[in-house]
mmCIF file of C-alpha atoms in Angstrom:
data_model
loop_
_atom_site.group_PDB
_atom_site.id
_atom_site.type_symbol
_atom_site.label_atom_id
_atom_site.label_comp_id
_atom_site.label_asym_id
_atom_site.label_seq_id
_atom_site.Cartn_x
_atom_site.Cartn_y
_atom_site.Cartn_z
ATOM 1 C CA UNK A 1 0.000 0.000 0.000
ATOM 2 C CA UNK A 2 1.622 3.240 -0.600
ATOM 3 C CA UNK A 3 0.450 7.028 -0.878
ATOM 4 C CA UNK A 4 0.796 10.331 -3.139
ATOM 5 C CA UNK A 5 3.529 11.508 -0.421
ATOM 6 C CA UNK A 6 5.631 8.301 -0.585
ATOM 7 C CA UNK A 7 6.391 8.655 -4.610
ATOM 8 C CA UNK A 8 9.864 10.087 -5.620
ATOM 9 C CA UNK A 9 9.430 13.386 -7.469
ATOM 10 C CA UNK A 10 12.163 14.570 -10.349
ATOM 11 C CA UNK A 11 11.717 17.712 -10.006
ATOM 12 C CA UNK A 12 15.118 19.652 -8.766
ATOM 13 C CA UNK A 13 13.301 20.713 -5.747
ATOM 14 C CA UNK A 14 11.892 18.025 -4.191
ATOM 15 C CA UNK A 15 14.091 14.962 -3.525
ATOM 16 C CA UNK A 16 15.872 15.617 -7.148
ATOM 17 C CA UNK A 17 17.418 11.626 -6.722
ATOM 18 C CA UNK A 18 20.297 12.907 -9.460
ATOM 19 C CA UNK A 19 23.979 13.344 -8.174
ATOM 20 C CA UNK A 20 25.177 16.795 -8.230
ATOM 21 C CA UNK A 21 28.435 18.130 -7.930
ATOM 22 C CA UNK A 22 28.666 21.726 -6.210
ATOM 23 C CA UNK A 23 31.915 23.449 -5.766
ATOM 24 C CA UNK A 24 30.289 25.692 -3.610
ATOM 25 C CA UNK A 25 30.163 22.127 -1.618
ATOM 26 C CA UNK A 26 33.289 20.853 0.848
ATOM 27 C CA UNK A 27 32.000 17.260 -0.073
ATOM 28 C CA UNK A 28 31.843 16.008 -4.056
ATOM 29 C CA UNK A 29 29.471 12.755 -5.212
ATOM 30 C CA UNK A 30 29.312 11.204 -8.396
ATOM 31 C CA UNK A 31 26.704 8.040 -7.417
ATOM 32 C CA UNK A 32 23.694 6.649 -8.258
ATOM 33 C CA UNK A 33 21.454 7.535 -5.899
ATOM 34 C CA UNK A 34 18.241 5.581 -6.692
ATOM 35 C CA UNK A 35 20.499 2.519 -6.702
ATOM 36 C CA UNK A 36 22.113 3.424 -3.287
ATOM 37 C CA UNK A 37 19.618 3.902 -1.530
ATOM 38 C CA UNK A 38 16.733 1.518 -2.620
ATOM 39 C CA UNK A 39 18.603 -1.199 -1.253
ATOM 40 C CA UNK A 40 18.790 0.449 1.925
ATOM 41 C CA UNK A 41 15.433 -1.030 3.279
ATOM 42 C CA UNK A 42 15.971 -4.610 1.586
ATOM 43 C CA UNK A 43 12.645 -5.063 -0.317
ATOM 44 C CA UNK A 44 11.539 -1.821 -0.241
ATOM 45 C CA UNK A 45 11.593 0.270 -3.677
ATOM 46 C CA UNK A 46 12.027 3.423 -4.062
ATOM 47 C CA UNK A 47 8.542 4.521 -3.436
ATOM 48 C CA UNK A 48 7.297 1.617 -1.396
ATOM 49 C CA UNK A 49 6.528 0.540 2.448
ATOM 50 C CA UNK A 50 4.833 -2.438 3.394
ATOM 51 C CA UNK A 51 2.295 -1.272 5.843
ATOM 52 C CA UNK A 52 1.144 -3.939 8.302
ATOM 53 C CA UNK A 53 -2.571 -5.388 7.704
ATOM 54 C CA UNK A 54 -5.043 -3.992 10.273
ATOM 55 C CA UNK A 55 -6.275 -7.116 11.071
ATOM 56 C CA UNK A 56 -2.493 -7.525 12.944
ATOM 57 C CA UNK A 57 -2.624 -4.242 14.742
ATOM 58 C CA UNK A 58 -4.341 -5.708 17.787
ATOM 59 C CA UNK A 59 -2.883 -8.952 17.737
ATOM 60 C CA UNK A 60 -0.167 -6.714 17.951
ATOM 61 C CA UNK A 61 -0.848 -4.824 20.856
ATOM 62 C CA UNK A 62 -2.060 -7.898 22.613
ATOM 63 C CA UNK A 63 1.545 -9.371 22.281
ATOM 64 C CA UNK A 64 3.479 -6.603 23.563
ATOM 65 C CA UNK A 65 0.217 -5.740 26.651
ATOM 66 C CA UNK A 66 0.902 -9.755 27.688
ATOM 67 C CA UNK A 67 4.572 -8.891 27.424
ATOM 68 C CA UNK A 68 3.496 -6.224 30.135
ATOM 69 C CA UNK A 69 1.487 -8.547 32.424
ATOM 70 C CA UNK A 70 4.263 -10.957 32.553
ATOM 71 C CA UNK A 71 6.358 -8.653 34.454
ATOM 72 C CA UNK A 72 9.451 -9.500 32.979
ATOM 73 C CA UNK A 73 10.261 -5.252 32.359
ATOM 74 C CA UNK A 74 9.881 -4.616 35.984
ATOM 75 C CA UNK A 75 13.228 -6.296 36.346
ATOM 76 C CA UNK A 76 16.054 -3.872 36.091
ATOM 77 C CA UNK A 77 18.403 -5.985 34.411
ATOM 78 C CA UNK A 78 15.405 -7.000 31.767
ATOM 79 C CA UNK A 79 15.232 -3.302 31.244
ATOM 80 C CA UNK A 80 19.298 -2.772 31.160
ATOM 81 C CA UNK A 81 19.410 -5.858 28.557
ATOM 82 C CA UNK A 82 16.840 -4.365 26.145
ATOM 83 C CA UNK A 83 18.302 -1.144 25.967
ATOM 84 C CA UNK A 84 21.972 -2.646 25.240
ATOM 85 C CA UNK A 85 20.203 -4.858 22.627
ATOM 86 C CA UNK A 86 18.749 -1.348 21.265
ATOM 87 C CA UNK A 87 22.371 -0.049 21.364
ATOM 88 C CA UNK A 88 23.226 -2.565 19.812
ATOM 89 C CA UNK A 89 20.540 -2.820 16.925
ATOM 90 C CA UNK A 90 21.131 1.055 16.264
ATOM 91 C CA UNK A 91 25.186 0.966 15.527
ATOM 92 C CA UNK A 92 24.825 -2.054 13.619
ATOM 93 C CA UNK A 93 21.932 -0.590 11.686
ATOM 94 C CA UNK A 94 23.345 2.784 11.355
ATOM 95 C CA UNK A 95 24.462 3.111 7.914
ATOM 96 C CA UNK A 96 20.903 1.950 6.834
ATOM 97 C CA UNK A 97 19.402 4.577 9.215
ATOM 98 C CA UNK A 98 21.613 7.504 7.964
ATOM 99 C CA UNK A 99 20.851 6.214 3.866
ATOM 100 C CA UNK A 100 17.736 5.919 5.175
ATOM 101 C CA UNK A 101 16.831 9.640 6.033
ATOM 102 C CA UNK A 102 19.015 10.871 3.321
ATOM 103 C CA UNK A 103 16.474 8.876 1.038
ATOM 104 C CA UNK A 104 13.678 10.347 2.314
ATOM 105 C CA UNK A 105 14.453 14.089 2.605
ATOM 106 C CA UNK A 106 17.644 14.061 1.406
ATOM 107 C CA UNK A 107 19.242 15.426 4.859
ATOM 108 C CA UNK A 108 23.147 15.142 4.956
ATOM 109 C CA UNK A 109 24.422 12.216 6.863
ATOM 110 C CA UNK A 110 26.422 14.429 9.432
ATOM 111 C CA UNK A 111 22.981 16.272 9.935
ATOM 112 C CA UNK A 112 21.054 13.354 10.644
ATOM 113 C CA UNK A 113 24.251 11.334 12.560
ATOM 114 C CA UNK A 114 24.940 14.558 14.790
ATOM 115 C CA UNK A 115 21.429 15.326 15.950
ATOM 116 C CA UNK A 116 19.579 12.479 15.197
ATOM 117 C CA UNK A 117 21.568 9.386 15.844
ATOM 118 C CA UNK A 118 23.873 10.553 18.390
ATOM 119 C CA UNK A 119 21.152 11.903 20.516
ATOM 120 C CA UNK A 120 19.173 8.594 20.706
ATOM 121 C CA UNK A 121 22.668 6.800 21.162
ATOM 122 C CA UNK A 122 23.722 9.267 24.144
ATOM 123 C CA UNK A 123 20.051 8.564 25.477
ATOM 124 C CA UNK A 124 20.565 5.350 25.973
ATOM 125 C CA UNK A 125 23.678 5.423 27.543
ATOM 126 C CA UNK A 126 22.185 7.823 30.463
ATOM 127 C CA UNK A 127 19.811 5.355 30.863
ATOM 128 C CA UNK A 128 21.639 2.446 31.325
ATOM 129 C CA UNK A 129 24.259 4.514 33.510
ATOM 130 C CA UNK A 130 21.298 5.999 35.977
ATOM 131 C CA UNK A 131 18.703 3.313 35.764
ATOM 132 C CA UNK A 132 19.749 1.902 38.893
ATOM 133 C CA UNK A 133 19.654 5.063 40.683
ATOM 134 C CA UNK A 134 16.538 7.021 39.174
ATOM 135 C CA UNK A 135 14.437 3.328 40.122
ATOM 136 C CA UNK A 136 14.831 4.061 43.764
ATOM 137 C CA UNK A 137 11.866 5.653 46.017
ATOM 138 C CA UNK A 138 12.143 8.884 47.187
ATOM 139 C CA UNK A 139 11.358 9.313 50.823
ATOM 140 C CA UNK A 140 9.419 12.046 52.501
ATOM 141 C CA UNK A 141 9.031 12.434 56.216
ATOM 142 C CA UNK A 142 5.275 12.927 56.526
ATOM 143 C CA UNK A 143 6.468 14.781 60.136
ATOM 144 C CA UNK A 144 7.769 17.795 58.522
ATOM 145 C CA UNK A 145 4.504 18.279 56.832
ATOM 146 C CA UNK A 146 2.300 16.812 59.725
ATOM 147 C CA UNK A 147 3.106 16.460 63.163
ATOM 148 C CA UNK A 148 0.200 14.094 64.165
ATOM 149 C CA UNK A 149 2.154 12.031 61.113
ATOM 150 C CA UNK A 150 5.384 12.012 63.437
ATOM 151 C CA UNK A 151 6.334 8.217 63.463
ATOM 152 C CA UNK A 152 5.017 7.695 59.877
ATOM 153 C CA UNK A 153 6.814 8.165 56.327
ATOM 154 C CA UNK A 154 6.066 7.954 52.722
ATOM 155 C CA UNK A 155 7.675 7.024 50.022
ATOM 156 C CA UNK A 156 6.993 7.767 46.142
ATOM 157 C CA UNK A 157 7.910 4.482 44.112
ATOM 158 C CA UNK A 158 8.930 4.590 40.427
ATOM 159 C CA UNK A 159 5.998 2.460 38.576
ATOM 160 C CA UNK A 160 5.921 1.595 35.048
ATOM 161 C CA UNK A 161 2.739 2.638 32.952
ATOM 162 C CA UNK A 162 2.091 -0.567 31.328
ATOM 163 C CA UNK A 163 1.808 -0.361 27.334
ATOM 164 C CA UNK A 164 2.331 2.397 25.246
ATOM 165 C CA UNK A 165 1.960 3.929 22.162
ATOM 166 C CA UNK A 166 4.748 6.069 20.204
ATOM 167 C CA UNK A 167 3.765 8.141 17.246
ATOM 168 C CA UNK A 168 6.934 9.685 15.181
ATOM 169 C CA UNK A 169 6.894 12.283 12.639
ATOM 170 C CA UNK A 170 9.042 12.392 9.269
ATOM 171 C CA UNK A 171 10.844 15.510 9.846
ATOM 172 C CA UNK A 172 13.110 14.313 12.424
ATOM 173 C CA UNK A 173 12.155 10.268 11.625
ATOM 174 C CA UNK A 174 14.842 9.060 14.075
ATOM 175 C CA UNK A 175 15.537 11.310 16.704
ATOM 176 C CA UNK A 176 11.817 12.171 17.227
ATOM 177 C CA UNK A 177 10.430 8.478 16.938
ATOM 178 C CA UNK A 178 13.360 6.667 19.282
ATOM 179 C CA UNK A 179 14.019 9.338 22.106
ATOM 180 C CA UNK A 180 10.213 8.403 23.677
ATOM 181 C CA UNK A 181 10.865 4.653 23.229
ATOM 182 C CA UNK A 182 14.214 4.404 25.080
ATOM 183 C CA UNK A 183 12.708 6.222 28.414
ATOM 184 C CA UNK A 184 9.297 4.456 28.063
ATOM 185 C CA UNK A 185 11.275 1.249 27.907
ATOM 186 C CA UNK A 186 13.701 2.285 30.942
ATOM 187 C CA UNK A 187 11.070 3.113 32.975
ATOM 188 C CA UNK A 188 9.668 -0.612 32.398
ATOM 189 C CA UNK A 189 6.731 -0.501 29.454
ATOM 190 C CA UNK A 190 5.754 -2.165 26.552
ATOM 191 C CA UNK A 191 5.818 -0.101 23.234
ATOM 192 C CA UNK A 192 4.277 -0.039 20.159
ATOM 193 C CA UNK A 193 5.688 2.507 17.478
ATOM 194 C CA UNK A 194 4.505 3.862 14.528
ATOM 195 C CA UNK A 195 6.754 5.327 12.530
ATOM 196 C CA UNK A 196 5.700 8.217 9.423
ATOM 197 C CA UNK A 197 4.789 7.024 6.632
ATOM 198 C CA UNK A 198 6.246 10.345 5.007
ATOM 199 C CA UNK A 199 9.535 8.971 5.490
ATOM 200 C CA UNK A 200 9.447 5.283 4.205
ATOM 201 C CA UNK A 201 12.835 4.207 3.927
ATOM 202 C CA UNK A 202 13.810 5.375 7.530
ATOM 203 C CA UNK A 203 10.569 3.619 8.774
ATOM 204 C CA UNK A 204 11.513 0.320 7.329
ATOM 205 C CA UNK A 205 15.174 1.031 8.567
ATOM 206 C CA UNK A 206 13.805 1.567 12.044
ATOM 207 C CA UNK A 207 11.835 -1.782 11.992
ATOM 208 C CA UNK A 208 14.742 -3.481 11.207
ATOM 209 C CA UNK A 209 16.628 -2.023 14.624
ATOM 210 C CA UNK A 210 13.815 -3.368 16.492
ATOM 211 C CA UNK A 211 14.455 -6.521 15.391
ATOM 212 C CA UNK A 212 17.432 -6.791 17.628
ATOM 213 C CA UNK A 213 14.895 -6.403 21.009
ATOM 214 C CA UNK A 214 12.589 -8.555 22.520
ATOM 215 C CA UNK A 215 9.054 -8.835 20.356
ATOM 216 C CA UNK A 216 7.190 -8.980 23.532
ATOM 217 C CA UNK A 217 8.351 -5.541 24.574
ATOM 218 C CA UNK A 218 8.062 -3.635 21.210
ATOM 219 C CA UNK A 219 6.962 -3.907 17.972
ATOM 220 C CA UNK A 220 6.266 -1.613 15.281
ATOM 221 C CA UNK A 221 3.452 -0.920 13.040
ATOM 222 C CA UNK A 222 3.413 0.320 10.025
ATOM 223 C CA UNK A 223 1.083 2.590 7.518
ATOM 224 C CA UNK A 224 -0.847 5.621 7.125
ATOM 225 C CA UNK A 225 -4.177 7.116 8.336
ATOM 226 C CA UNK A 226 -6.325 3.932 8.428
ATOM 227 C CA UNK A 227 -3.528 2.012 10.041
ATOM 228 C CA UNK A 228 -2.876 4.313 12.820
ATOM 229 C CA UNK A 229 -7.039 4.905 13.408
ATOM 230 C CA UNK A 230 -7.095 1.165 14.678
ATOM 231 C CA UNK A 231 -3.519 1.507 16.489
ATOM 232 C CA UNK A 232 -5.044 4.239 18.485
ATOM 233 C CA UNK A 233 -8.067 3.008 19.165
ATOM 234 C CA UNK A 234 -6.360 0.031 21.238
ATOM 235 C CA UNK A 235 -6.238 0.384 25.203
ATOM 236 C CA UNK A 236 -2.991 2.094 25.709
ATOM 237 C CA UNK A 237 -1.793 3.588 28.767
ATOM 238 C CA UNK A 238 0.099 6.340 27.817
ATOM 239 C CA UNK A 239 0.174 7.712 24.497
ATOM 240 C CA UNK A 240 3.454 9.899 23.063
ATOM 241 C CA UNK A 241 2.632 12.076 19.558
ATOM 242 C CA UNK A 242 4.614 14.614 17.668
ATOM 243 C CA UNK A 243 3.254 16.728 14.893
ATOM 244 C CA UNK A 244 0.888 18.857 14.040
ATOM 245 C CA UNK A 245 -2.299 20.586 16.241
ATOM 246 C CA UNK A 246 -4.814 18.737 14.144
ATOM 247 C CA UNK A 247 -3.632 15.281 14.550
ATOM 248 C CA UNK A 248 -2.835 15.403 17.863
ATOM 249 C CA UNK A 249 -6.199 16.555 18.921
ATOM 250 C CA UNK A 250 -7.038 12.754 17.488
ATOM 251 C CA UNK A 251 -4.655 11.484 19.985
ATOM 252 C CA UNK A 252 -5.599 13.223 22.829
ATOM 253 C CA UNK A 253 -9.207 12.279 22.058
ATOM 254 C CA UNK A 254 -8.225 8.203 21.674
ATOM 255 C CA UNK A 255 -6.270 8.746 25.276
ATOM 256 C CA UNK A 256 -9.567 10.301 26.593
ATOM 257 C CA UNK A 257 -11.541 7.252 25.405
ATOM 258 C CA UNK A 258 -9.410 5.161 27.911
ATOM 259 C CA UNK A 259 -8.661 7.640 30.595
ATOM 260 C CA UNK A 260 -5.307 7.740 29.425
ATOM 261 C CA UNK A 261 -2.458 9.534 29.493
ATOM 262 C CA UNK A 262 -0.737 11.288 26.378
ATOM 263 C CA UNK A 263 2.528 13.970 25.577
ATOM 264 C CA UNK A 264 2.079 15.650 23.061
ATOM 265 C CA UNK A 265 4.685 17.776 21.378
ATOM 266 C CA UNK A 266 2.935 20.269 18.871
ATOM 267 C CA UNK A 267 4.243 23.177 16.738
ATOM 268 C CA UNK A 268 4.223 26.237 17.507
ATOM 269 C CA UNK A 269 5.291 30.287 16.548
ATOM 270 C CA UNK A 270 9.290 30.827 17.041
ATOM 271 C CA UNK A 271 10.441 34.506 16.438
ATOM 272 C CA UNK A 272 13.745 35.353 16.675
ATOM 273 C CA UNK A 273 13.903 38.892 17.662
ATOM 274 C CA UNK A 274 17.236 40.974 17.067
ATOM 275 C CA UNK A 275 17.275 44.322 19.516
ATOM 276 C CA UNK A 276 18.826 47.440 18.986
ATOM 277 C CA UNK A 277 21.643 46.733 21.316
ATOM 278 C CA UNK A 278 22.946 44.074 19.210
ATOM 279 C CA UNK A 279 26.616 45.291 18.072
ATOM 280 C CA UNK A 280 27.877 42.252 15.778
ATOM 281 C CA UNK A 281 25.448 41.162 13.014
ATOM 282 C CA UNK A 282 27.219 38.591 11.916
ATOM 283 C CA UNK A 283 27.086 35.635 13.837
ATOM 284 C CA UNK A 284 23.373 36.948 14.536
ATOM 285 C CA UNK A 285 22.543 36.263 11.165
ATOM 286 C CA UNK A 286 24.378 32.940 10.846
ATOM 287 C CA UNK A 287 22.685 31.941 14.037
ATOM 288 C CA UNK A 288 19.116 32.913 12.031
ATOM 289 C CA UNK A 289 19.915 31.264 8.888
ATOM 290 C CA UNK A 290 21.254 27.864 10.476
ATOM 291 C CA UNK A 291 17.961 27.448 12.845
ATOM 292 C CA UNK A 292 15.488 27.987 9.479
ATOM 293 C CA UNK A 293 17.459 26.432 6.834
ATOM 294 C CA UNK A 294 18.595 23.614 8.709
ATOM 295 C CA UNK A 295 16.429 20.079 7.158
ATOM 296 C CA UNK A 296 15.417 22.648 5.069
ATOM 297 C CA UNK A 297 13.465 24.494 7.138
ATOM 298 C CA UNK A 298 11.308 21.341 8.813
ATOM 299 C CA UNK A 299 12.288 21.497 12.093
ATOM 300 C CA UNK A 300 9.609 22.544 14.563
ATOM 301 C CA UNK A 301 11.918 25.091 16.044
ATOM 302 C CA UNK A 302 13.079 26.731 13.234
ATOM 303 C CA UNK A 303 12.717 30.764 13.193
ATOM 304 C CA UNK A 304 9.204 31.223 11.403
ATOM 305 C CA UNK A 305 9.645 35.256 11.347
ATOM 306 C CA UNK A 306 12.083 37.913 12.536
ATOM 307 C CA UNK A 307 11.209 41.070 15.059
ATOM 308 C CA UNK A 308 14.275 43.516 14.174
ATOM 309 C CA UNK A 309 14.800 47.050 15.612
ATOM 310 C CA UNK A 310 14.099 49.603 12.620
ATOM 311 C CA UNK A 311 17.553 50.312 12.715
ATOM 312 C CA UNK A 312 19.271 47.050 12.180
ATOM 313 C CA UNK A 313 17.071 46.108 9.590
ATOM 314 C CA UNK A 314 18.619 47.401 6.478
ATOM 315 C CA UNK A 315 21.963 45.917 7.588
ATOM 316 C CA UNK A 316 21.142 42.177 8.849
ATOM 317 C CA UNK A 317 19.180 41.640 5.713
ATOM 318 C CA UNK A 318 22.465 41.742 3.123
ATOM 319 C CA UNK A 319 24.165 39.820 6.189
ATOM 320 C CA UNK A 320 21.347 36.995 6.012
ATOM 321 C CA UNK A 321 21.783 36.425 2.268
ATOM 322 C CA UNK A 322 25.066 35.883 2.885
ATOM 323 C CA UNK A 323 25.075 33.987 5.875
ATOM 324 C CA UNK A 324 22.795 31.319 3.437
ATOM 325 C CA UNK A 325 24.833 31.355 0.651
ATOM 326 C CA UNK A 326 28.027 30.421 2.714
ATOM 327 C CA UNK A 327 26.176 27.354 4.026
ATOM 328 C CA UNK A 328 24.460 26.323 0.957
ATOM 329 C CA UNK A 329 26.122 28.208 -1.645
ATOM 330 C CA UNK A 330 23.800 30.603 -4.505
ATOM 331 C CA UNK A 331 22.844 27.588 -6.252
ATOM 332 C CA UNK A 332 21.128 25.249 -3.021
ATOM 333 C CA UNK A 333 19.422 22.812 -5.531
ATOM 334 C CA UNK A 334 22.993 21.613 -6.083
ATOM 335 C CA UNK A 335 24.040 21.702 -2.696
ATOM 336 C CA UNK A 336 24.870 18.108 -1.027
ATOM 337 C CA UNK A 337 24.042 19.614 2.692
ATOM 338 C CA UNK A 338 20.565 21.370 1.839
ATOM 339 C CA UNK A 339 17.726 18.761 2.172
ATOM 340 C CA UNK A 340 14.576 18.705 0.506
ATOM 341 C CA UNK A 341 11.198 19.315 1.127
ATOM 342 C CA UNK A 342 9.458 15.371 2.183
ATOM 343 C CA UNK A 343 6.994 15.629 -1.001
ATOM 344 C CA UNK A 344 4.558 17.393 -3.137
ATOM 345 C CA UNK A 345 1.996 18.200 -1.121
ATOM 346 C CA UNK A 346 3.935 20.536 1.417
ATOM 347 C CA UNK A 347 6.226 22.045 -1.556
ATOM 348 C CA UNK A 348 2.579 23.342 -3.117
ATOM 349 C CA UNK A 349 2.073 24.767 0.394
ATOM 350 C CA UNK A 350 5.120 26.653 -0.051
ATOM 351 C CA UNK A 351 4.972 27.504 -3.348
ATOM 352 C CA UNK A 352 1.540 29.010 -2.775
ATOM 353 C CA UNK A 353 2.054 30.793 0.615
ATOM 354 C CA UNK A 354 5.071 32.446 -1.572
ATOM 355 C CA UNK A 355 2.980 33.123 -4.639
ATOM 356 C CA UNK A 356 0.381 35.236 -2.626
ATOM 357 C CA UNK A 357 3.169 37.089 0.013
ATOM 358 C CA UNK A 358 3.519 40.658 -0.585
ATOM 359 C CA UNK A 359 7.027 40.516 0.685
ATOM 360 C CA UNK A 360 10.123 41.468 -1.144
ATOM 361 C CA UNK A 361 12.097 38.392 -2.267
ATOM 362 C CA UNK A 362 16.104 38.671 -1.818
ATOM 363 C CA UNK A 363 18.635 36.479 -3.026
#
């Protein structure tokens, strides 16, 4: 089953798949990309991802809820082992996951390894350094709160949820999708993930990391709006979502269906605002251009508009346009470190939001 979003557009501006050289560039590739990185995902194509059937999704969650009830993740050192086997599954995996995301939205390897990878990685590693100690109770003497309590004290124990439900997003496939799963599984759940659809190759590359774990304590699902409609209507007790507003009212509604708890992380407005006390514009604007043309711009954080004193303006605007083209040089298409947008549909949301602005373009 596959969707609009998932095919591979030619044109130069969305995922162009051709190998450019740019000597604007500090790195040079002469490959075939198509070939590289179809075989990334083993039997998925280029446009491609084998979504699971949704007659599985609650056999699904049934395995991983009776992985759960067996209490085998309130051990510690069943907790410690998954997370090495996670380690494990994620450096032996990681050429596949850094293809993977270059695939999809054509981000730069060193992009993805350095905040993607690495932060999931380093994650982990807390985790399995601090387990031991974060587990522990903390005490409180009722006394100092309540002297009739005097002799008494409490103690707040570190309880696992149960089963839980991860939703990723595409822009940030591996960072955004794994960071939720490695505490959820540290604190002692059961997960089910379900990767974006938006970014097929890396969600197939993902899957194959989890094969390294324990199928009683996660599994993955995989597929689009239908799939994830059943995957949220099963009896979770937590549920973790990242995206947009819309869909995550969906999710907090299928978490209110079971009394449920949910984190959501939405998007939001991020200004950058550049005062009049400001005396060197130049790292200023380097800082600016790096945060929105970093993934190209999809990154939840990135600037979305700048608030400039009057009398900076005329001066951090040149410095901006330059700042860009010494990242990405004045030809980005050809650039090997600007991504691309993840498909059609949001580059005709650009396109059009820049076809009716009443701004003055620079370049």
């Amino acid at each position: 089953m596959t969707t609009q979003e998932n095919k591979v557009d030619s044109s130069p501006l969305v995922k162009n798949e051709h190998a450019y050289v740019d000597t604007n560039s500090k790195r040079h590739a002469d490959v075939d990309t198509n070939k590289e990185h179809t075989a990334v995902s083993g039997a998925l194509g280029s446009s491609e991802l084998t979504y699971t059937p949704v007659s599985d999704i609650s056999s699904i969650f049934d395995a991983v809820r009776l992985g759960f009830t067996s209490g085998t993740q309130r051990s510690l050192s069943h907790r410690k082992q998954q997370l090495r086997q996670f380690l494990r599954g994620l450096r032996e995996e990681k050429k596949a996951l850094l293809d993977a995301v270059y695939f999809d939205i054509r981000k730069a390897r060193e992009e993805t390894e350095l905040f993607e990878y690495n932060a999931v990685e380093y994650e982990i590693g807390v985790f399995l350094d601090n387990l031991d100690a974060w587990s522990q109770p903390d005490h409180n003497p009722l006394a100092m709160q309540q002297p009739a309590f005097l002799l008494s004290h409490g103690q707040v124990r570190k309880e696992p949820w149960g089963t839980v439900v991860v939703v990723g997003a595409w822009n940030y496939p591996i960072r955004i999708l794994l960071l939720p799963v490695v505490g959820a599984l540290a604190a002692g759940n059961t997960v089910v993930m379900k990767p974006s659809e938006l970014s097929p190759h890396t969600a197939a590359a993902v899957e194959r990391v989890v094969r390294y774990m324990d199928p009683g304590v996660i599994r993955v699902v995989q597929g689009g709006v239908e799939e994830t409609t059943v995957l949220l209507k099963q009896s979770f007790d937590h549920y973790f979502y990242t995206g947009n507003g819309r869909v995550g009212k969906v999710v907090a509604r299928a978490a209110a269906e079971h009394l449920s708890g949910v984190t959501l992380e939405l998007g939001g407005k991020s200004p950058s605002i550049v005062h009049a006390d400001v005396s060197d514009l130049v790292p200023v604007a380097t800082r600016i251009m790096w945060s929105k043309l970093s993934n190209a711009g999809q990154t939840c954080v990135a600037t979305d508009y700048l608030l400039v004193h009057r009398s900076l303006k005329d001066k951090l605007v040149p410095l901006l346009v330059d700042a860009a083209h010494a990242m990405f040089g004045r030809s980005p298409q050809k650039s090997l470190d600007y991504g691309r947008i993840v498909n059609t549909r949001s580059w005709t949301r650009i396109m059009k939001l820049l076809t009716a602005t009443e701004g003055t373009f620079v370049q």
